[in-house]
Short mmCIF file of C-alpha atoms in Angstrom, two decimals:
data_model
loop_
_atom_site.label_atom_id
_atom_site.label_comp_id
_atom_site.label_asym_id
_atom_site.label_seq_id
_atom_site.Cartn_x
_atom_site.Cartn_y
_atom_site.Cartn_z
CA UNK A 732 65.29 135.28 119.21
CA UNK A 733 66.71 134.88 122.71
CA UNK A 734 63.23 132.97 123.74
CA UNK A 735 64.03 130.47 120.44
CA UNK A 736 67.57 129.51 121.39
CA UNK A 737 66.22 128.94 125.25
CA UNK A 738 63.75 126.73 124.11
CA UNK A 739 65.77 124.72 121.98
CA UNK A 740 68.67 125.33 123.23
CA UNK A 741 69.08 121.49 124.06
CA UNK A 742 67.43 119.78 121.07
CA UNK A 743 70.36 122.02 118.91
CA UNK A 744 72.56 120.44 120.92
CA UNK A 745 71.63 117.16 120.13
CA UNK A 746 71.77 117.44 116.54
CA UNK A 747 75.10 118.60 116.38
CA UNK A 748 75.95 116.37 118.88
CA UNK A 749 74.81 113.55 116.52
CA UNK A 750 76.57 115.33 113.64
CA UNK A 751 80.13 115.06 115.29
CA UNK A 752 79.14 111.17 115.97
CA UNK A 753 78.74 110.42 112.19
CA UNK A 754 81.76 112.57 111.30
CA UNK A 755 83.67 110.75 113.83
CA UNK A 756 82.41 107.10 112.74
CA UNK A 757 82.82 107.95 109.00
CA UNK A 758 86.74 108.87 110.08
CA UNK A 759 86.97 105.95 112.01
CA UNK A 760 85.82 103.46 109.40
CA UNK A 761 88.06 105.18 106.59
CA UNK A 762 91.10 104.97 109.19
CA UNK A 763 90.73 100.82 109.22
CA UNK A 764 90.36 101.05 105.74
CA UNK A 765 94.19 102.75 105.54
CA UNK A 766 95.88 100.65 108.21
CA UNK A 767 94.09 97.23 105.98
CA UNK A 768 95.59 98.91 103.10
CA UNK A 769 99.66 99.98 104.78
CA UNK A 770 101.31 97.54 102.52
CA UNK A 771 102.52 99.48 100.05
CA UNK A 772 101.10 98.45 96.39
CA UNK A 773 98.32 96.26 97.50
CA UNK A 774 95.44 98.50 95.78
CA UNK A 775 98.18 98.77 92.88
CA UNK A 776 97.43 97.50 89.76
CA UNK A 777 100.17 94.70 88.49
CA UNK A 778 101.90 94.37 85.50
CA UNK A 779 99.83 90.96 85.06
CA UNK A 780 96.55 91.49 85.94
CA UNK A 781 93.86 88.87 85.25
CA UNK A 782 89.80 88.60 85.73
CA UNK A 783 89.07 85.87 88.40
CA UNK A 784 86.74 82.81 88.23
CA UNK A 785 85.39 83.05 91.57
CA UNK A 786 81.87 83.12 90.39
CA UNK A 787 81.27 81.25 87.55
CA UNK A 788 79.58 82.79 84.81
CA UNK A 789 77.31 80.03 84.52
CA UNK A 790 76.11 77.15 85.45
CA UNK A 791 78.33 74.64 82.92
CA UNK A 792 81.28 76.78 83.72
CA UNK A 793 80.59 76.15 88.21
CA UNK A 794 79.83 72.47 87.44
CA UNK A 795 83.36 72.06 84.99
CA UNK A 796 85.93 74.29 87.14
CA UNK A 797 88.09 72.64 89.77
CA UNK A 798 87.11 71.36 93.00
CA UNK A 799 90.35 72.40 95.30
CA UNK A 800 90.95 72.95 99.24
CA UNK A 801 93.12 75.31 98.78
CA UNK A 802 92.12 79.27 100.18
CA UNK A 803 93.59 80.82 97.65
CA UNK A 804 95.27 79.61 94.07
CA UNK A 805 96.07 80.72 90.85
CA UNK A 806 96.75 79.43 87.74
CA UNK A 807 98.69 81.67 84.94
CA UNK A 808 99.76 81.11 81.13
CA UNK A 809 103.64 81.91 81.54
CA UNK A 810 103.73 82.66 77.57
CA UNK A 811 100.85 84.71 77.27
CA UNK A 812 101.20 86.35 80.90
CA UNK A 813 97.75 86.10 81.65
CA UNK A 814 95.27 84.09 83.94
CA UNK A 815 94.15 81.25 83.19
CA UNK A 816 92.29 80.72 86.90
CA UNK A 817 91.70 82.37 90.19
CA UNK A 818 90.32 81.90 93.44
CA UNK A 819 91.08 84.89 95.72
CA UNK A 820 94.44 85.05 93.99
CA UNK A 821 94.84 88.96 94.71
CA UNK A 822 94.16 88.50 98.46
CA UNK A 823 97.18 89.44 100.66
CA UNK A 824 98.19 85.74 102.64
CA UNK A 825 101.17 84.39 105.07
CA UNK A 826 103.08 82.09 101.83
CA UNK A 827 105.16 80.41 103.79
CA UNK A 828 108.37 78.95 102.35
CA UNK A 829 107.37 79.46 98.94
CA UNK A 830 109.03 82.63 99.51
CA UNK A 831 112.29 80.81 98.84
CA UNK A 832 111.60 80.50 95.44
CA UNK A 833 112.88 84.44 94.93
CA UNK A 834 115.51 84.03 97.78
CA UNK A 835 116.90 81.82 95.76
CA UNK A 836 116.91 83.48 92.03
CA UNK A 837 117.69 86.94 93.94
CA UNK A 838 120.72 84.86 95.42
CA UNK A 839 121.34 83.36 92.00
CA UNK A 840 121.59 86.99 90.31
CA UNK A 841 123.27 88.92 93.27
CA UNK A 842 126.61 86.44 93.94
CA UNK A 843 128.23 83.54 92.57
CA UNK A 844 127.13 80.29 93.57
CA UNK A 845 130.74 79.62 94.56
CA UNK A 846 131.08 81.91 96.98
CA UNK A 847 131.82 80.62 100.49
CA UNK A 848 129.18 81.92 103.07
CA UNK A 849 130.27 82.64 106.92
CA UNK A 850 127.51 81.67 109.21
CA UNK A 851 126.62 84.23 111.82
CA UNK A 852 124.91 83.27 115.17
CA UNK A 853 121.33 84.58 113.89
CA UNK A 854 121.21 82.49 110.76
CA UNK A 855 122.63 79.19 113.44
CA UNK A 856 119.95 80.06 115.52
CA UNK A 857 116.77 79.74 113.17
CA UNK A 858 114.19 76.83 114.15
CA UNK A 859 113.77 73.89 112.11
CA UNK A 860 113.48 73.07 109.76
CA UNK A 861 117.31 73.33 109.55
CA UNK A 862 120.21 71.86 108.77
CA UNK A 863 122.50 72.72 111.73
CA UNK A 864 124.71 75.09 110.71
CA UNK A 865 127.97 75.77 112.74
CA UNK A 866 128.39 79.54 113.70
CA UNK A 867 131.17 81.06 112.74
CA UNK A 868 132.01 78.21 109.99
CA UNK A 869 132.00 78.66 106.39
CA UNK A 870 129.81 76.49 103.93
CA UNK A 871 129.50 76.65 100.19
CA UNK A 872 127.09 78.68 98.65
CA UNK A 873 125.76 76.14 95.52
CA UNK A 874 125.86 73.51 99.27
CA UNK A 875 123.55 76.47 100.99
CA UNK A 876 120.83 76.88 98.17
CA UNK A 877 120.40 72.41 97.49
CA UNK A 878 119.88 72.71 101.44
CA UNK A 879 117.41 75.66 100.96
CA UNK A 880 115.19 74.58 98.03
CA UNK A 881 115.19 70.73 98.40
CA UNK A 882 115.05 70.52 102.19
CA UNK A 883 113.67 74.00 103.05
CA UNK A 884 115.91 74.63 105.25
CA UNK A 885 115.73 77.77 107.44
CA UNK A 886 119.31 78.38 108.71
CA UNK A 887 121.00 77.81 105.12
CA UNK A 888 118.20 80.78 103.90
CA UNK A 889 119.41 83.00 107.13
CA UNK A 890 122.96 82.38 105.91
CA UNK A 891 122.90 82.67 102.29
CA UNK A 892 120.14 86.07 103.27
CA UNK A 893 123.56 87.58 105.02
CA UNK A 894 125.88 86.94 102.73
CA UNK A 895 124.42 88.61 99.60
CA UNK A 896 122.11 91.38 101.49
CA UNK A 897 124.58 92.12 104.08
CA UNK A 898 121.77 91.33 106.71
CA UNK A 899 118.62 89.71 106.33
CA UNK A 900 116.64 93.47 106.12
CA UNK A 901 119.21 94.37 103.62
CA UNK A 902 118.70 91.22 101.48
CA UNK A 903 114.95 91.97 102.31
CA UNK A 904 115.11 95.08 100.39
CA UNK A 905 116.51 93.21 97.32
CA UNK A 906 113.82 90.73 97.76
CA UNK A 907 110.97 93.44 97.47
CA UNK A 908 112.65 95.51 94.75
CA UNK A 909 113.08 91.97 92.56
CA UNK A 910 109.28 91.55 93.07
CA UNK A 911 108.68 94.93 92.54
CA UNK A 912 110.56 94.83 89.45
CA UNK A 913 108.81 91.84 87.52
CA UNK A 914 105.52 93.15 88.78
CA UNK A 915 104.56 91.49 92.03
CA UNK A 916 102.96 94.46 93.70
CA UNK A 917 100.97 92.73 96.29
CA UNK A 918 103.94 91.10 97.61
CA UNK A 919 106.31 91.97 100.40
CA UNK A 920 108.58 89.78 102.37
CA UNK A 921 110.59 90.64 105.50
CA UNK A 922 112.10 87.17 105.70
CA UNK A 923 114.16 84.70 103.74
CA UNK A 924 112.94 82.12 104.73
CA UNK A 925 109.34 82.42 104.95
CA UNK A 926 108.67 82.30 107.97
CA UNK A 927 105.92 84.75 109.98
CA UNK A 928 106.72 88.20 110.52
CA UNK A 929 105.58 91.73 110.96
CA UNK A 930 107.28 95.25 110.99
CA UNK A 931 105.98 98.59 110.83
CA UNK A 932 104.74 99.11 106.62
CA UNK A 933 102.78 95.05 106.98
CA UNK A 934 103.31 91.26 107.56
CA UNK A 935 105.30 88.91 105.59
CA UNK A 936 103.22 88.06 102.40
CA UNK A 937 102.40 87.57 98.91
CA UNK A 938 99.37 86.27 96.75
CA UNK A 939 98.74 83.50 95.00
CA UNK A 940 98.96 85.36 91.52
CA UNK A 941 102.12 87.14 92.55
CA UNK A 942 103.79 83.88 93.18
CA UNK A 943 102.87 82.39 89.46
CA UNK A 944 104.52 85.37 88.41
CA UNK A 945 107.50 85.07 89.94
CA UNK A 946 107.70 81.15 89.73
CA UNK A 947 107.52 82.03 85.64
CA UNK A 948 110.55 84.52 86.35
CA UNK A 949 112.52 81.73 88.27
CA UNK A 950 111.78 79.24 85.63
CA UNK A 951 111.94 80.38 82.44
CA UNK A 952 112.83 84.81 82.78
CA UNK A 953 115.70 84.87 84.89
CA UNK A 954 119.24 84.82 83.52
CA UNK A 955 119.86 82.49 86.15
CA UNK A 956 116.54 79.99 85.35
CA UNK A 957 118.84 77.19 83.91
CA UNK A 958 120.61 76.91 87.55
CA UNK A 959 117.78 77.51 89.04
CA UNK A 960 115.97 74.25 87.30
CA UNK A 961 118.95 72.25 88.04
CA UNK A 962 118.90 72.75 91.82
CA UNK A 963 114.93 72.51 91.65
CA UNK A 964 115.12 69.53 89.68
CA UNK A 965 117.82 67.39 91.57
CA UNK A 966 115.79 64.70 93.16
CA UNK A 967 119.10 63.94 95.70
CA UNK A 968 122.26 66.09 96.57
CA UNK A 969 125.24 64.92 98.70
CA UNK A 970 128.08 67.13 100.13
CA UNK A 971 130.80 66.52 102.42
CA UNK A 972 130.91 68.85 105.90
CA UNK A 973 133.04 69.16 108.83
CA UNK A 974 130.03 67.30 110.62
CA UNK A 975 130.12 64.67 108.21
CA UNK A 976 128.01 63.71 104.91
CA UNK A 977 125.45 65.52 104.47
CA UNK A 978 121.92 63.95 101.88
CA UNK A 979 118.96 66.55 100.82
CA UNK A 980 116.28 65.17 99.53
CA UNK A 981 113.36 66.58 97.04
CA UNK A 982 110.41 66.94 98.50
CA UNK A 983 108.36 68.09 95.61
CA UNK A 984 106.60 65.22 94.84
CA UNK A 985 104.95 66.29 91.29
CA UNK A 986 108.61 65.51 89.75
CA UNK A 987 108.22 62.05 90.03
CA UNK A 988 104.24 61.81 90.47
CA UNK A 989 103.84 63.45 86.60
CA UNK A 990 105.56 63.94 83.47
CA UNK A 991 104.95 67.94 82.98
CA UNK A 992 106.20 69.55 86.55
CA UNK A 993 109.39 71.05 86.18
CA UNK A 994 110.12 72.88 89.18
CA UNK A 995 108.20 73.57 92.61
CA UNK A 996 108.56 74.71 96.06
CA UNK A 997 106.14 73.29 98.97
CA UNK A 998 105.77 75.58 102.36
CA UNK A 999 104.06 75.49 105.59
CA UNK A 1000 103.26 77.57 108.83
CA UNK A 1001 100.38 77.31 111.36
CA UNK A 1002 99.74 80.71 109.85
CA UNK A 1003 100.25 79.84 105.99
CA UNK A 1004 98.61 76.45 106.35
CA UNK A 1005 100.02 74.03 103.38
CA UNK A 1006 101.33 76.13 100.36
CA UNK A 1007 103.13 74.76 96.82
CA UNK A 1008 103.66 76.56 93.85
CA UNK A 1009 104.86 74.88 90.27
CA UNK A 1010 106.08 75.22 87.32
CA UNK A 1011 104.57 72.48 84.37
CA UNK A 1012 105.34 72.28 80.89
CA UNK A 1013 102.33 70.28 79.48
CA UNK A 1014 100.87 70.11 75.37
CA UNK A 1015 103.45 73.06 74.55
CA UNK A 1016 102.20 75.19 76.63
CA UNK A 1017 104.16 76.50 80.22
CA UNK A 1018 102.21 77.68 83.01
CA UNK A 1019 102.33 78.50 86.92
CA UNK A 1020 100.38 77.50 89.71
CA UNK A 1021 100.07 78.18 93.42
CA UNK A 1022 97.90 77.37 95.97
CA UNK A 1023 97.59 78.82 99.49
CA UNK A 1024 96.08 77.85 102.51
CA UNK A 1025 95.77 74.17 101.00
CA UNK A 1026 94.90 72.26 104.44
CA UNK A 1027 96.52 72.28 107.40
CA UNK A 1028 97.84 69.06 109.65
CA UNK A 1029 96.47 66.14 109.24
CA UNK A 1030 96.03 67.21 105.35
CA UNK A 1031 99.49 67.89 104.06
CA UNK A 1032 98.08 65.57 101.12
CA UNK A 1033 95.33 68.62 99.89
CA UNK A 1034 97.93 69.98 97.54
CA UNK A 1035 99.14 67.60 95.25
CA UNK A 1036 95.59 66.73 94.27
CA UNK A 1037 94.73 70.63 94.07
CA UNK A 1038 97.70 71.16 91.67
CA UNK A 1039 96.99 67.83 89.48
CA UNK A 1040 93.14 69.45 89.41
CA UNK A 1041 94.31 72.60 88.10
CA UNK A 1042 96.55 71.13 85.27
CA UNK A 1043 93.81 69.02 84.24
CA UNK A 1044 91.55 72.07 84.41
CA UNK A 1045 94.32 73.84 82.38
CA UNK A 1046 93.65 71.44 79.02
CA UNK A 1047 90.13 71.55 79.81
CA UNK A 1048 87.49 73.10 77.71
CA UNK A 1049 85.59 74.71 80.35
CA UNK A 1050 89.64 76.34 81.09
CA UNK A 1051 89.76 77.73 77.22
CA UNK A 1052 86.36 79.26 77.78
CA UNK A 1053 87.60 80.75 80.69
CA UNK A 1054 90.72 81.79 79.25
CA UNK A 1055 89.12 83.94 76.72
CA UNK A 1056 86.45 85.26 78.49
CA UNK A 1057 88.23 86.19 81.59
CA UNK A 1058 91.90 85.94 81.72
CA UNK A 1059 93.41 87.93 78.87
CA UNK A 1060 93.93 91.17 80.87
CA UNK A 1061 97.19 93.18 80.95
CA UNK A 1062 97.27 96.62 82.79
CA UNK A 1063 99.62 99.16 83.53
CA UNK A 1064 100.56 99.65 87.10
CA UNK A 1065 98.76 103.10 86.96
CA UNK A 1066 96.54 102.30 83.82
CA UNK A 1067 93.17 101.24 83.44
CA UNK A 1068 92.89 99.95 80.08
CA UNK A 1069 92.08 96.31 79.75
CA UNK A 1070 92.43 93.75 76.71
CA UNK A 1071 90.35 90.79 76.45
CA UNK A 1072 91.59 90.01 72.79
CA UNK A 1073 93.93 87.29 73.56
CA UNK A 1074 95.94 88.36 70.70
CA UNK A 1075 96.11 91.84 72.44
CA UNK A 1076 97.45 90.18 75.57
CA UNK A 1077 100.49 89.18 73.89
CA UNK A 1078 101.65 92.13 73.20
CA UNK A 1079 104.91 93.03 75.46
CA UNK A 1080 103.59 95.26 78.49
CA UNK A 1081 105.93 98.09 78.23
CA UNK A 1082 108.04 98.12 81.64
CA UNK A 1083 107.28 100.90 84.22
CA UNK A 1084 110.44 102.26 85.40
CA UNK A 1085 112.21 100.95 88.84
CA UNK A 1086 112.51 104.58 89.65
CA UNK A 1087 108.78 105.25 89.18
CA UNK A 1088 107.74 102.14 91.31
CA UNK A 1089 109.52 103.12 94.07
CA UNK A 1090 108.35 106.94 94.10
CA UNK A 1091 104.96 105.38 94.45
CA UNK A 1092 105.28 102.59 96.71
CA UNK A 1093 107.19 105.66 99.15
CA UNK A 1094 104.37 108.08 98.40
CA UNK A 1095 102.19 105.57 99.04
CA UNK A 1096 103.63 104.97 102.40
CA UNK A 1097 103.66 108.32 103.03
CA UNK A 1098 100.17 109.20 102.40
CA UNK A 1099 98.83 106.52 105.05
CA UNK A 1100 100.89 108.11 107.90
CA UNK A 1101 99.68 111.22 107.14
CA UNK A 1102 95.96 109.89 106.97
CA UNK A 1103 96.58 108.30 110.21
CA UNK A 1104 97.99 111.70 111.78
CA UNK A 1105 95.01 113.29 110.39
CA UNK A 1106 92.86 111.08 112.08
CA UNK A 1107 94.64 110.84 115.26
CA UNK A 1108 94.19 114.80 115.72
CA UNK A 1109 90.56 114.60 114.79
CA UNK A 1110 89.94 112.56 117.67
CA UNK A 1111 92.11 114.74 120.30
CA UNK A 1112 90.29 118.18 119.13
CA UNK A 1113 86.88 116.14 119.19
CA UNK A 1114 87.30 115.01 122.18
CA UNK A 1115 88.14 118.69 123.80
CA UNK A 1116 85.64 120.19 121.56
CA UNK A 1117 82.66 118.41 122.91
CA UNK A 1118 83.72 118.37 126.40
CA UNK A 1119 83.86 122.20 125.98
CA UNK A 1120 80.51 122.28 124.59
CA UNK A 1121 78.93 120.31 127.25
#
C-alpha cells in the first residue's frame, strides 16, 4: 500500500487538483449568473406575461412583421392585457426619460396638483434638460409636471420627486412599489427623472413590456388618467414666474403626425439611446407601445417611423396571427400556467398581494447576498486549502 501511494502519489494529486478547478469554475460561473440577476424580480414572472416574436414562426410571418431600429420594443393590447409584439421586450435596459411617465401618475396619486413645491439646491442643480429652477423658491405643482412631461425637464422632476417622496430615494421607493403593484417586475428606477444611475440592488431600468404596462395604467387605469391625458395632450402651456413667462412645448410628435396617439413620452441618454413609448386608440381597440434603444444621434428620427410601423403592424393580418398564436399569455407572478385561448386571457388576473410582492422581492435580495457570501468563502478556504496541500 505504502509503495502505491509513493508511486502515485503525484498523479493523485493532480486529479484532485483538477477536481477543485472545476468546482471552483462551476462556482464562479453560477456567481456571475447571481450578480446578472441582483435586481430583484427580473427572473419573476409578471402579471402580463406574453410569448415574443423574435423568431418568426415562419417564413410569411418574418417577411410581414415590422422592420424597426429600435433594440428593444413592445407592443401590448391594453384591453386584453396581452402582447401583441416583442422584440427583446423582457430584457433589462437604461429607459431614459420615459421613466417620467410613472413620476408623473405616482405624483398625480400621492399629492394634489395644487400643491406649491419648495425647490431644494439638489433638484436646482440637475443638468439639462431643465428649466432653471430658483433654489429655495416655490413653484406650482400642476406648473412642475407641464414642465416635466412636455419639456422633460430634469429639475421640475427633482423638485416635484422631493416634495411628494420626501427625497428623491424616498419618492424612489413609491416609484418601485407603484410598478411593483400593477405588475412591472423587471422594472426598477432610482431616479425621477430618468437619468443613469446605479446603487447597490442594480441600475436604473425597465423593459420595453414593463413600460406598455404602465403607459396603459397612466392612460386609461389610474384614477388620475383623465389629468394625466390632459397634461400629455396639451400641445402648449404658458405660466407666469418670478423670472418671467414661461412656454413648454410638446414634443411628442405622433399627436399631431396621426389621428390615434393619445399620449406619449420621448427619452434619451448616451446610455438609453432614443426611447418613446405611446398610447393609440386606433379601430376600437387601445394599445401600448415602446421602443428602446431606437438610434442614437444623428437618428433621433428612428422612432416615429418604428412606432407608425408597429401600429400599422397592429391592424395587420400577419399581427392577428400573431396575436393568437403567441400573445394571449397571462401568468401569475409565481405561477406557471399559461392561456393561449384569447378568450381565457380576458379573464381578470387575480391580484397578488402588495404584502406578498415585497416578501419576495426582499427574499429575493436576500438570497443573492448570501450566494455571494457563500462564494466569497469558497474561494478564501480554496485558496488555503490548496496551498496547504502543495
Amino acid at each position: 500500500m505504502i509503495i502505491f501511494l509513493k508511486k502515485y502519489k503525484s498523479k493523485i494529486a493532480l486529479m484532485v487538483f483538477i477536481c477543485v478547478l472545476v468546482c471552483t469554475v462551476s462556482c464562479l460561473l453560477d456567481f456571475k449568473t447571481v450578480e446578472k440577476q441582483k435586481m430583484p424580480g427580473l427572473e419573476k414572472k409578471s402579471v402580463f406575461m406574453a410569448a415574443e416574436n423574435t423568431d418568426a414562426k415562419n417564413t410569411d410571418k418574418a417577411v410581414n412583421e415590422p422592420k424597426l431600429h429600435a433594440v428593444s420594443a413592445a407592443l401590448y393590447d391594453a384591453d386584453d392585457e396581452t402582447f401583441i409584439y416583442g422584440r427583446n421586450m423582457r430584457d433589462s435596459m437604461a429607459n431614459a426619460s420615459t421613466t417620467k411617465l410613472l413620476t408623473c401618475i405616482v405624483a398625480l396619486e400621492k399629492a394634489d396638483i395644487n400643491d406649491m413645491v419648495t425647490v431644494s439646491q439638489n433638484a436646482a442643480s440637475q443638468p439639462a434638460v431643465k428649466l432653471g429652477l430658483v433654489a429655495g423658491n416655490s413653484y406650482n405643482m400642476k406648473d412642475l409636471l407641464y414642465g416635466m412631461m412636455l419639456e422633460s425637464f430634469n429639475d421640475c422632476a427633482y423638485a416635484i420627486a422631493e416634495h411628494v417622496g420626501g427625497s428623491t430615494e424616498g419618492f424612489a421607493k413609491l416609484m418601485n412599489e407603484k410598478a411593483n403593484e400593477i405588475g412591472c417586475l423587471g422594472t426598477y428606477f432610482i431616479t425621477p427623472n430618468g437619468l443613469d444611475a446605479e446603487n447597490d440592488i442594480s441600475f436604473h431600468h425597465s423593459t420595453a413590456g414593463d413600460l406598455c404596462v404602465i403607459m396603459s395604467y397612466c392612460a386609461w387605469k389610474s384614477p388620475k388618467s383623465t389629468q394625466f391625458l390632459e397634461i400629455t395632450q396639451t400641445m402648449q402651456y404658458t405660466f407666469e414666474t418670478e423670472e418671467g413667462q414661461m412656454v413648454f412645448s410638446n414634443h411628442n410628435r405622433l399627436l399631431t403626425e396621426t389621428d390615434y396617439c393619445i399620449s406619449g413620452k420621448t427619452g434619451f441618454t448616451t446610455k438609453a439611446g432614443y426611447c418613446y413609448v405611446a398610447a393609440v386608440e386606433k379601430d376600437g381597440r387601445r394599445m401600448c407601445l415602446s421602443l428602446l434603444g431606437c438610434g442614437w444621434p444623428n437618428n433621433k428620427n428612428y422612432k416615429w417611423a418604428d412606432a407608425k410601423s408597429l401600429v400599422e403592424y397592429a391592424v395587420s393580418d400577419a399581427a392577428e396571427d400573431s396575436y393568437c398564436d403567441a400573445a394571449c399569455v397571462t401568468a401569475q407572478q409565481t405561477g406557471d400556467t399559461q392561456t393561449t385561448d384569447k378568450q381565457e386571457a380576458r379573464k381578470e388576473t387575480p391580484a397578488v398581494k402588495k404584502e406578498d410582492r415585497n416578501t419576495i422581492n426582499l427574499k429575493y435580495i436576500e438570497n443573492n447576498k448570501k450566494n455571494k457570501k457563500i462564494c466569497k468563502n469558497f474561494l478564501k478556504n480554496f485558496t488555503i486549502n490548496i496551498g496547504n496541500f502543495f
